[in-house]
CSV table of C-alpha atoms in Angstrom, one decimal:
chain,number,residue,atom,x,y,z
A,577,MET,CA,-20.0,14.1,15.6
A,578,GLN,CA,-17.1,11.9,16.6
A,579,THR,CA,-14.5,10.6,14.1
A,580,PRO,CA,-12.0,8.3,15.8
A,581,ILE,CA,-10.2,7.6,12.6
A,582,ILE,CA,-8.0,10.4,11.1
A,583,GLN,CA,-6.6,9.8,7.6
A,584,PHE,CA,-3.7,11.9,6.2
A,585,GLY,CA,-3.9,11.8,2.4
A,586,THR,CA,-6.7,12.0,-0.2
A,587,SER,CA,-5.2,9.7,-2.9
A,588,ARG,CA,-7.3,7.4,-5.0
A,589,PHE,CA,-5.4,4.5,-3.5
A,590,LEU,CA,-6.7,5.3,0.0
A,591,GLN,CA,-10.1,5.9,-1.4
A,592,ALA,CA,-10.3,2.4,-2.8
A,593,HIS,CA,-8.2,0.7,0.0
A,594,ALA,CA,-8.4,1.8,3.7
A,595,LEU,CA,-11.6,3.9,3.4
A,596,ALA,CA,-13.3,1.2,1.3
A,597,TYR,CA,-12.4,-1.5,3.8
A,598,PHE,CA,-13.7,0.6,6.7
A,599,GLN,CA,-16.9,0.9,4.7
A,600,THR,CA,-17.3,-2.8,3.8
A,601,GLY,CA,-15.7,-4.4,6.9
A,602,THR,CA,-17.5,-5.6,10.0
A,603,PRO,CA,-17.2,-2.9,12.7
A,604,VAL,CA,-15.5,-3.7,16.0
A,605,GLY,CA,-17.7,-1.6,18.2
A,606,ALA,CA,-19.1,1.6,16.7
A,607,ALA,CA,-19.4,2.1,13.0
A,608,PRO,CA,-16.2,3.7,11.5
A,609,ALA,CA,-16.2,7.4,11.0
A,610,VAL,CA,-13.3,9.2,9.4
A,611,THR,CA,-11.8,12.7,9.2
A,612,VAL,CA,-9.7,13.0,6.0
A,613,VAL,CA,-6.9,15.6,6.0
A,614,GLN,CA,-5.4,17.1,3.0
A,615,SER,CA,-1.8,17.5,4.1
A,616,THR,CA,-0.6,19.6,1.2
A,617,SER,CA,-1.7,23.1,0.2
A,618,ASP,CA,-2.8,22.2,-3.3
A,619,PRO,CA,-6.1,24.1,-3.9
A,620,ALA,CA,-7.0,21.7,-6.8
A,621,ARG,CA,-7.5,18.9,-4.3
A,622,ARG,CA,-10.0,20.9,-2.2
A,623,GLY,CA,-12.9,19.8,-4.4
A,624,ARG,CA,-11.9,16.2,-3.9
A,625,LEU,CA,-11.7,16.7,-0.2
A,626,ASP,CA,-15.3,18.1,-0.1
A,627,ALA,CA,-16.6,15.3,-2.4
A,628,LEU,CA,-15.2,12.6,-0.1
A,629,SER,CA,-17.4,13.8,2.8
A,630,ALA,CA,-20.4,14.6,0.6
A,631,PRO,CA,-23.8,13.1,1.6
A,632,GLY,CA,-24.2,9.8,-0.1
A,633,GLY,CA,-20.4,9.2,-0.2
A,634,TYR,CA,-18.3,8.5,-3.2
A,635,PRO,CA,-18.1,5.5,-5.6
A,636,VAL,CA,-15.5,2.7,-5.9
A,637,ARG,CA,-16.0,0.7,-9.1
A,638,VAL,CA,-14.5,-2.8,-8.7
A,639,ARG,CA,-13.6,-4.5,-12.0
A,640,GLY,CA,-11.7,-7.6,-12.7
A,641,ILE,CA,-11.6,-11.4,-12.0
A,642,GLU,CA,-12.8,-12.7,-8.7
A,643,ASN,CA,-12.9,-16.4,-7.8
A,644,GLY,CA,-12.6,-17.2,-11.5
A,645,GLN,CA,-15.5,-15.0,-12.6
A,646,PRO,CA,-15.6,-11.5,-14.1
A,647,VAL,CA,-17.0,-8.8,-11.8
A,648,ASP,CA,-18.0,-5.2,-12.5
A,649,ARG,CA,-19.7,-3.7,-9.5
A,650,GLN,CA,-20.0,-0.3,-7.8
A,651,GLU,CA,-19.6,0.2,-4.0
A,652,TRP,CA,-20.4,3.5,-2.2
A,653,VAL,CA,-18.1,4.6,0.6
A,654,GLN,CA,-19.8,6.7,3.2
A,655,VAL,CA,-17.5,6.6,6.2
A,656,VAL,CA,-15.9,10.0,5.7
A,657,ARG,CA,-17.6,12.6,7.9
A,658,ARG,CA,-15.2,15.5,7.6
A,659,GLY,CA,-12.6,16.8,5.1
A,660,LEU,CA,-10.1,19.2,6.5
A,661,GLY,CA,-7.1,21.1,5.0
A,662,TYR,CA,-4.0,21.1,7.2
A,663,ASP,CA,-3.2,24.7,6.6
A,664,GLY,CA,-6.7,26.2,6.7
A,665,ASP,CA,-8.3,24.0,9.4
A,666,TYR,CA,-5.5,23.3,11.8
A,667,ALA,CA,-7.3,24.3,15.0
A,668,GLU,CA,-10.1,21.9,14.2
A,669,LEU,CA,-7.7,19.2,13.2
A,670,GLN,CA,-5.8,19.6,16.5
A,671,ARG,CA,-9.1,19.4,18.5
A,672,ILE,CA,-10.1,16.2,16.8
A,673,PHE,CA,-6.7,14.7,17.1
A,674,VAL,CA,-6.5,15.5,20.8
A,675,HIS,CA,-10.1,14.6,21.8
A,676,GLU,CA,-11.5,12.1,19.3
A,677,ALA,CA,-8.8,10.1,17.6
A,678,ARG,CA,-8.0,6.5,18.2
A,679,TRP,CA,-6.5,5.5,14.8
A,680,ILE,CA,-4.2,7.4,12.5
A,681,VAL,CA,-4.0,6.3,8.9
A,682,SER,CA,-1.6,7.8,6.3
A,683,ASN,CA,-0.3,7.5,2.8
A,684,THR,CA,1.9,10.4,2.1
A,685,ALA,CA,3.7,9.2,-1.1
A,686,ASP,CA,7.1,7.6,-1.4
A,687,ARG,CA,9.0,10.6,0.1
A,688,GLY,CA,6.4,11.6,2.7
A,689,PHE,CA,8.8,10.6,5.5
A,690,ASP,CA,11.7,12.6,4.1
A,691,PRO,CA,13.0,15.5,6.3
A,692,GLN,CA,12.1,19.0,5.2
A,693,PRO,CA,13.7,22.3,6.2
A,694,ALA,CA,10.5,23.4,7.9
A,695,ASP,CA,10.8,20.5,10.3
A,696,ASP,CA,13.1,22.6,12.5
A,697,LEU,CA,10.4,25.1,13.1
A,698,PRO,CA,9.0,25.1,16.7
A,699,HIS,CA,5.4,25.3,15.6
A,700,PRO,CA,3.2,23.4,13.0
A,701,ASP,CA,3.7,24.5,9.4
A,702,PRO,CA,2.2,23.2,6.1
A,703,ALA,CA,5.7,22.9,4.6
A,704,GLN,CA,6.8,20.3,7.2
A,705,SER,CA,7.1,16.6,6.5
A,706,TYR,CA,4.4,14.2,7.7
A,707,PRO,CA,6.4,13.0,10.7
A,708,ALA,CA,6.9,16.6,11.8
A,709,LYS,CA,3.2,17.4,11.5
A,710,LEU,CA,2.4,14.2,13.4
A,711,PHE,CA,4.9,15.2,16.2
A,712,HIS,CA,3.2,18.5,16.8
A,713,LEU,CA,-0.3,16.9,17.0
A,714,MET,CA,1.0,14.1,19.3
A,715,ARG,CA,2.6,16.6,21.6
A,716,ALA,CA,-0.7,18.5,21.8
A,717,ARG,CA,-2.5,15.3,22.7
A,718,HIS,CA,0.1,14.4,25.3
A,719,VAL,CA,-0.1,17.8,27.0
A,720,ALA,CA,-3.9,17.5,27.1
A,721,GLY,CA,-3.6,14.0,28.7
A,722,GLY,CA,-4.8,12.0,25.7
A,723,GLY,CA,-4.4,8.3,25.6
A,724,PRO,CA,-2.4,6.1,23.2
A,725,LEU,CA,-3.2,5.9,19.5
A,726,VAL,CA,-2.9,3.2,16.9
A,727,VAL,CA,-0.7,4.6,14.0
A,728,LEU,CA,-1.3,2.8,10.7
A,729,PRO,CA,1.0,4.1,8.0
A,730,THR,CA,0.4,2.5,4.5
A,731,GLU,CA,3.4,4.1,2.7
A,732,LEU,CA,5.3,1.6,0.6
A,733,VAL,CA,8.3,1.7,3.0
A,734,PRO,CA,9.6,-1.5,4.6
A,735,GLY,CA,9.1,-1.3,8.3
A,736,ASN,CA,6.9,1.8,7.8
A,737,GLY,CA,5.7,2.0,11.4
A,738,ASP,CA,9.2,1.6,12.9
A,739,LYS,CA,10.6,4.2,10.5
A,740,LEU,CA,7.8,6.7,11.1
A,741,ARG,CA,8.2,6.3,14.9
A,742,ALA,CA,12.0,6.7,14.7
A,743,ARG,CA,11.6,9.9,12.6
A,744,VAL,CA,9.0,11.4,14.9
A,745,ARG,CA,11.3,10.6,17.9
A,746,GLN,CA,14.2,12.3,16.1
A,747,ILE,CA,12.1,15.4,15.6
A,748,ALA,CA,11.0,15.4,19.3
A,749,VAL,CA,14.6,15.4,20.4
A,750,ALA,CA,15.5,18.2,18.0
A,751,GLN,CA,12.6,20.2,19.5
A,752,GLY,CA,14.0,19.7,23.0
A,753,GLU,CA,11.3,17.2,24.1
A,754,ASP,CA,11.7,13.9,25.9
A,755,PRO,CA,10.4,11.5,23.2
A,756,ALA,CA,9.3,8.9,25.8
A,757,PHE,CA,5.7,9.9,25.5
A,758,LEU,CA,5.7,8.7,21.8
A,759,ASP,CA,6.3,5.1,23.0
A,760,ALA,CA,2.8,4.8,24.4
A,761,HIS,CA,1.4,4.7,20.9
A,762,ILE,CA,1.1,1.6,18.8
A,763,TRP,CA,3.2,2.0,15.6
A,764,ALA,CA,2.1,-0.7,13.2
A,765,ASN,CA,4.2,-2.1,10.4
A,766,SER,CA,2.1,-2.9,7.3
A,767,LEU,CA,2.2,-3.9,3.7
A,768,VAL,CA,-0.6,-2.8,1.3
A,769,ASP,CA,-1.5,-4.0,-2.2
A,770,ARG,CA,-4.3,-3.1,-4.6
A,771,ILE,CA,-4.2,-1.8,-8.1
A,772,VAL,CA,-6.3,1.4,-8.3
A,773,SER,CA,-6.2,2.1,-12.0
A,774,GLU,CA,-8.3,5.2,-12.5
A,775,GLU,CA,-9.8,8.1,-10.5
A,776,ILE,CA,-13.4,9.1,-10.7
A,777,ARG,CA,-13.9,12.9,-10.3
A,778,PRO,CA,-14.5,14.7,-8.1
A,779,ALA,CA,-14.0,11.7,-5.8
A,780,GLY,CA,-13.9,7.9,-6.3
A,781,ALA,CA,-11.8,5.3,-8.0
A,782,VAL,CA,-11.7,2.2,-10.2
A,783,ALA,CA,-9.9,-0.7,-8.5
A,784,GLU,CA,-9.3,-4.4,-9.0
A,785,PRO,CA,-11.2,-6.9,-6.7
A,786,TYR,CA,-8.0,-8.0,-5.0
A,787,GLY,CA,-6.7,-6.1,-2.0
A,788,LEU,CA,-4.4,-6.7,0.9
A,789,TRP,CA,-3.6,-4.8,4.1
A,790,ALA,CA,-1.2,-7.0,6.1
A,791,ILE,CA,-0.4,-5.7,9.5
A,792,ALA,CA,2.2,-7.1,11.8
A,793,ALA,CA,0.7,-8.2,15.1
A,794,GLN,CA,1.8,-6.6,18.4
A,795,PRO,CA,0.4,-6.1,21.9
A,796,GLY,CA,-2.3,-3.5,22.0
A,797,LEU,CA,-3.0,-3.5,18.3
A,798,GLU,CA,-6.8,-3.0,17.7
A,799,LEU,CA,-8.5,-2.1,14.5
A,800,PRO,CA,-11.9,-0.5,13.8
A,801,VAL,CA,-13.1,-3.3,11.5
A,802,THR,CA,-12.5,-6.8,10.5
A,803,HIS,CA,-12.3,-7.5,6.8
A,804,PRO,CA,-11.1,-10.3,4.5
A,805,ALA,CA,-8.4,-8.1,3.0
A,806,ILE,CA,-7.1,-7.0,6.4
A,807,GLN,CA,-4.8,-9.6,7.8
A,808,ILE,CA,-3.1,-9.5,11.2
A,809,VAL,CA,0.1,-11.6,10.8
A,810,PRO,CA,2.9,-12.6,13.2
A,811,ASP,CA,5.5,-11.7,10.6
A,812,LEU,CA,5.3,-9.6,7.4
A,813,GLU,CA,8.2,-11.3,5.7
A,814,PRO,CA,6.2,-14.2,4.2
A,815,VAL,CA,3.7,-11.8,2.9
A,816,GLN,CA,6.5,-9.6,1.4
A,817,ARG,CA,8.1,-12.6,-0.2
A,818,LEU,CA,4.9,-13.8,-1.8
A,819,LYS,CA,4.3,-10.3,-3.3
A,820,LEU,CA,7.9,-9.8,-4.4
A,821,HIS,CA,8.7,-13.2,-5.7
A,822,ILE,CA,5.4,-14.2,-7.3
A,823,LEU,CA,3.5,-11.0,-8.3
A,824,ASN,CA,6.5,-8.8,-9.0
A,825,LEU,CA,8.7,-11.7,-10.2
A,826,GLY,CA,5.9,-12.7,-12.5
A,827,HIS,CA,5.8,-9.2,-14.0
A,828,SER,CA,9.6,-9.2,-14.6
A,829,THR,CA,9.6,-12.7,-16.0
A,830,LEU,CA,6.8,-11.7,-18.3
A,831,ILE,CA,8.8,-8.7,-19.5
A,832,ASP,CA,11.7,-10.9,-20.3
A,833,LEU,CA,9.5,-13.4,-22.3
A,834,TRP,CA,7.8,-10.4,-24.0
A,835,GLN,CA,11.0,-8.8,-25.1
A,836,ARG,CA,12.5,-12.1,-26.4
A,837,ALA,CA,9.3,-12.6,-28.4
A,838,GLY,CA,9.4,-9.3,-30.1
A,839,ALA,CA,7.5,-7.1,-27.7
A,840,GLN,CA,4.2,-7.1,-29.7
A,841,GLU,CA,1.6,-6.8,-27.1
A,842,THR,CA,0.7,-3.6,-25.3
A,843,TYR,CA,-1.0,-4.8,-22.0
A,844,VAL,CA,-0.4,-7.5,-19.5
A,845,ARG,CA,-3.9,-9.0,-20.2
A,846,GLN,CA,-3.0,-9.3,-23.9
A,847,ALA,CA,0.3,-11.1,-23.1
A,848,MET,CA,-1.6,-13.5,-20.8
A,849,SER,CA,-4.1,-14.4,-23.6
A,850,GLY,CA,-1.4,-15.6,-26.0
A,851,PRO,CA,1.6,-18.0,-26.0
A,852,LEU,CA,3.5,-16.1,-23.3
A,853,ARG,CA,1.1,-17.4,-20.8
A,854,ALA,CA,2.2,-21.0,-21.1
A,855,ALA,CA,5.9,-20.0,-20.9
A,856,LEU,CA,5.2,-18.0,-17.7
A,857,LEU,CA,3.2,-20.8,-16.1
A,858,ASP,CA,6.0,-23.3,-16.9
A,859,ILE,CA,8.5,-21.1,-15.0
A,860,MET,CA,6.1,-20.6,-12.1
A,861,GLU,CA,5.3,-24.4,-11.8
A,862,THR,CA,8.8,-25.8,-12.3
A,863,GLU,CA,11.0,-23.1,-10.6
A,864,VAL,CA,9.1,-20.6,-8.5
A,865,LEU,CA,6.7,-22.9,-6.6
A,866,PRO,CA,9.5,-25.4,-5.9
A,867,GLY,CA,11.6,-22.6,-4.5
A,868,PHE,CA,8.8,-21.6,-2.1
A,869,ALA,CA,8.3,-25.2,-1.1
A,870,ARG,CA,12.0,-25.3,-0.1
A,871,ARG,CA,11.2,-22.6,2.4
A,872,GLY,CA,8.1,-24.3,3.7
A,873,MET,CA,5.7,-22.0,1.8
A,874,GLY,CA,4.5,-24.3,-1.0
A,875,ASP,CA,0.8,-24.2,-0.2
A,876,GLN,CA,0.8,-20.4,0.4
A,877,ALA,CA,2.6,-19.8,-2.8
A,878,ARG,CA,0.2,-21.9,-4.9
A,879,ASP,CA,-2.8,-20.1,-3.5
A,880,TYR,CA,-1.2,-16.7,-4.0
A,881,LEU,CA,-0.3,-17.7,-7.6
A,882,THR,CA,-3.9,-18.5,-8.4
A,883,VAL,CA,-4.9,-15.0,-7.3
A,884,THR,CA,-2.0,-13.4,-9.1
A,885,LEU,CA,-3.0,-15.0,-12.4
A,886,GLU,CA,-6.5,-13.6,-11.9
A,887,ARG,CA,-5.0,-10.2,-11.5
A,888,PHE,CA,-2.9,-10.6,-14.6
A,889,ASP,CA,-6.0,-11.7,-16.5
A,890,ASN,CA,-8.1,-8.6,-15.5
A,891,PRO,CA,-9.9,-7.7,-18.7
A,892,PHE,CA,-10.6,-4.2,-17.5
A,893,LEU,CA,-7.0,-3.2,-16.5
A,894,ASP,CA,-4.8,-1.4,-19.0
A,895,HIS,CA,-1.5,-2.3,-17.4
A,896,ARG,CA,1.2,-1.4,-20.0
A,897,LEU,CA,4.1,-3.8,-20.4
A,898,SER,CA,6.3,-0.9,-21.4
A,899,ASP,CA,5.7,0.7,-18.0
A,900,ILE,CA,6.6,-2.5,-16.1
A,901,ALA,CA,9.7,-2.8,-18.3
A,902,GLN,CA,11.2,0.4,-17.0
A,903,ASN,CA,14.3,-0.2,-14.8
A,904,HIS,CA,14.1,-3.8,-15.8
A,905,ALA,CA,17.6,-4.8,-14.7
A,906,SER,CA,17.2,-3.4,-11.3
A,907,LYS,CA,13.8,-5.0,-10.8
A,908,VAL,CA,15.2,-8.4,-11.9
A,909,ASP,CA,17.9,-8.1,-9.3
A,910,HIS,CA,15.4,-7.5,-6.5
A,911,ARG,CA,12.7,-9.8,-7.7
A,912,ILE,CA,14.4,-12.8,-9.4
A,913,THR,CA,18.1,-12.8,-8.4
A,914,ALA,CA,17.1,-12.3,-4.8
A,915,PHE,CA,14.6,-15.1,-5.0
A,916,LEU,CA,17.2,-17.5,-6.3
A,917,TYR,CA,19.4,-16.6,-3.4
A,918,TRP,CA,16.6,-16.8,-0.8
A,919,ALA,CA,15.3,-20.1,-2.1
A,920,GLY,CA,18.8,-21.6,-2.6
A,921,LEU,CA,18.1,-22.6,-6.2
A,922,SER,CA,21.1,-23.6,-8.4
A,923,PRO,CA,21.2,-23.1,-12.2
A,924,ASP,CA,20.3,-26.8,-12.6
A,925,GLN,CA,17.2,-26.3,-10.4
A,926,ALA,CA,16.0,-23.1,-11.9
A,927,PRO,CA,17.7,-22.7,-15.4
A,928,LYS,CA,15.2,-20.2,-16.8
A,929,LEU,CA,15.2,-17.8,-13.9
A,930,HIS,CA,19.0,-18.0,-13.8
A,931,ALA,CA,19.1,-17.2,-17.5
A,932,ILE,CA,16.8,-14.1,-17.0
A,933,SER,CA,19.0,-13.0,-14.0
A,934,GLN,CA,22.2,-13.3,-16.1
A,935,SER,CA,20.6,-11.6,-19.1
A,936,ALA,CA,19.7,-8.6,-17.0
A,937,LYS,CA,23.3,-8.4,-15.7
A,938,ASP,CA,24.8,-8.7,-19.1
A,939,PRO,CA,22.3,-7.2,-21.6
A,940,ALA,CA,23.1,-7.7,-25.3
A,941,PRO,CA,24.9,-4.7,-26.9
């Protein structure tokens, strides 16, 4: 059994994102086969790990609006061939990494790249950060004469591939190694997006139809599948701008409208079925889309807005407005104020967005 894809992380996001796309995509060469690695020592997750590789696979239930129509379907993901624990199965993990791997996928949470005290140890240890674990495996592969890998981090860190490579190189230097061997690998920068609202036990997830895995193009980048949700793009910034200044800006704008109207609704879908919808659409049409048009992205923005509204309308998703409202002022700064600056929109050109931006800076006592 050969598993050229190794995935670090067992989260429900990866279950409904990367693994689901490997299952439903069109293979480039052999059908995808994955070893999933539980990188923590949490015994509660061992059952999930075993269920991911069980015969018959695990379910992903897709619920929401797609192309204007409600969908509620179940997909079965059967690409996982092995589930390994980092601490209990390290010898087998190293063997697979050295002799089988071609692609390395990870999602190790927001702080997965952060240095840990155990990173200074000269040998692999479960308490090490993900970059340190990756260094020891890459060193073993290098010593054995293994070829280059494609490293596909999906952590929500801007420039995630560049930052992961820099941290692994830093660890190599600290370990007394010449880090040049790391440069043979392809370190991909990517942006991912899909709302995965619930877990299914022991393995599986409930997800919206929409999904995105945007990967910045570079020489030597090859993927195991093609898929409509996987986009190889020359530059990630336009994709990041669309997500930040339409999806995320839309959420923060909706929160402002919701708070001003008395904060009656509980969920985004409820707010979108009432009078707040018209107010939000007015701002999008008269201020947001013209701002994107000023940057030469008018058509892209309109298409993305259509999909975003379908996501907001999802009748199956309990997306609480109170959750989105947390840290509202900070979110407005990054999503709305930054958009006004990027698009060069004056108060006369975008009065409502400027009013939201100012209100967040000077909240009422």
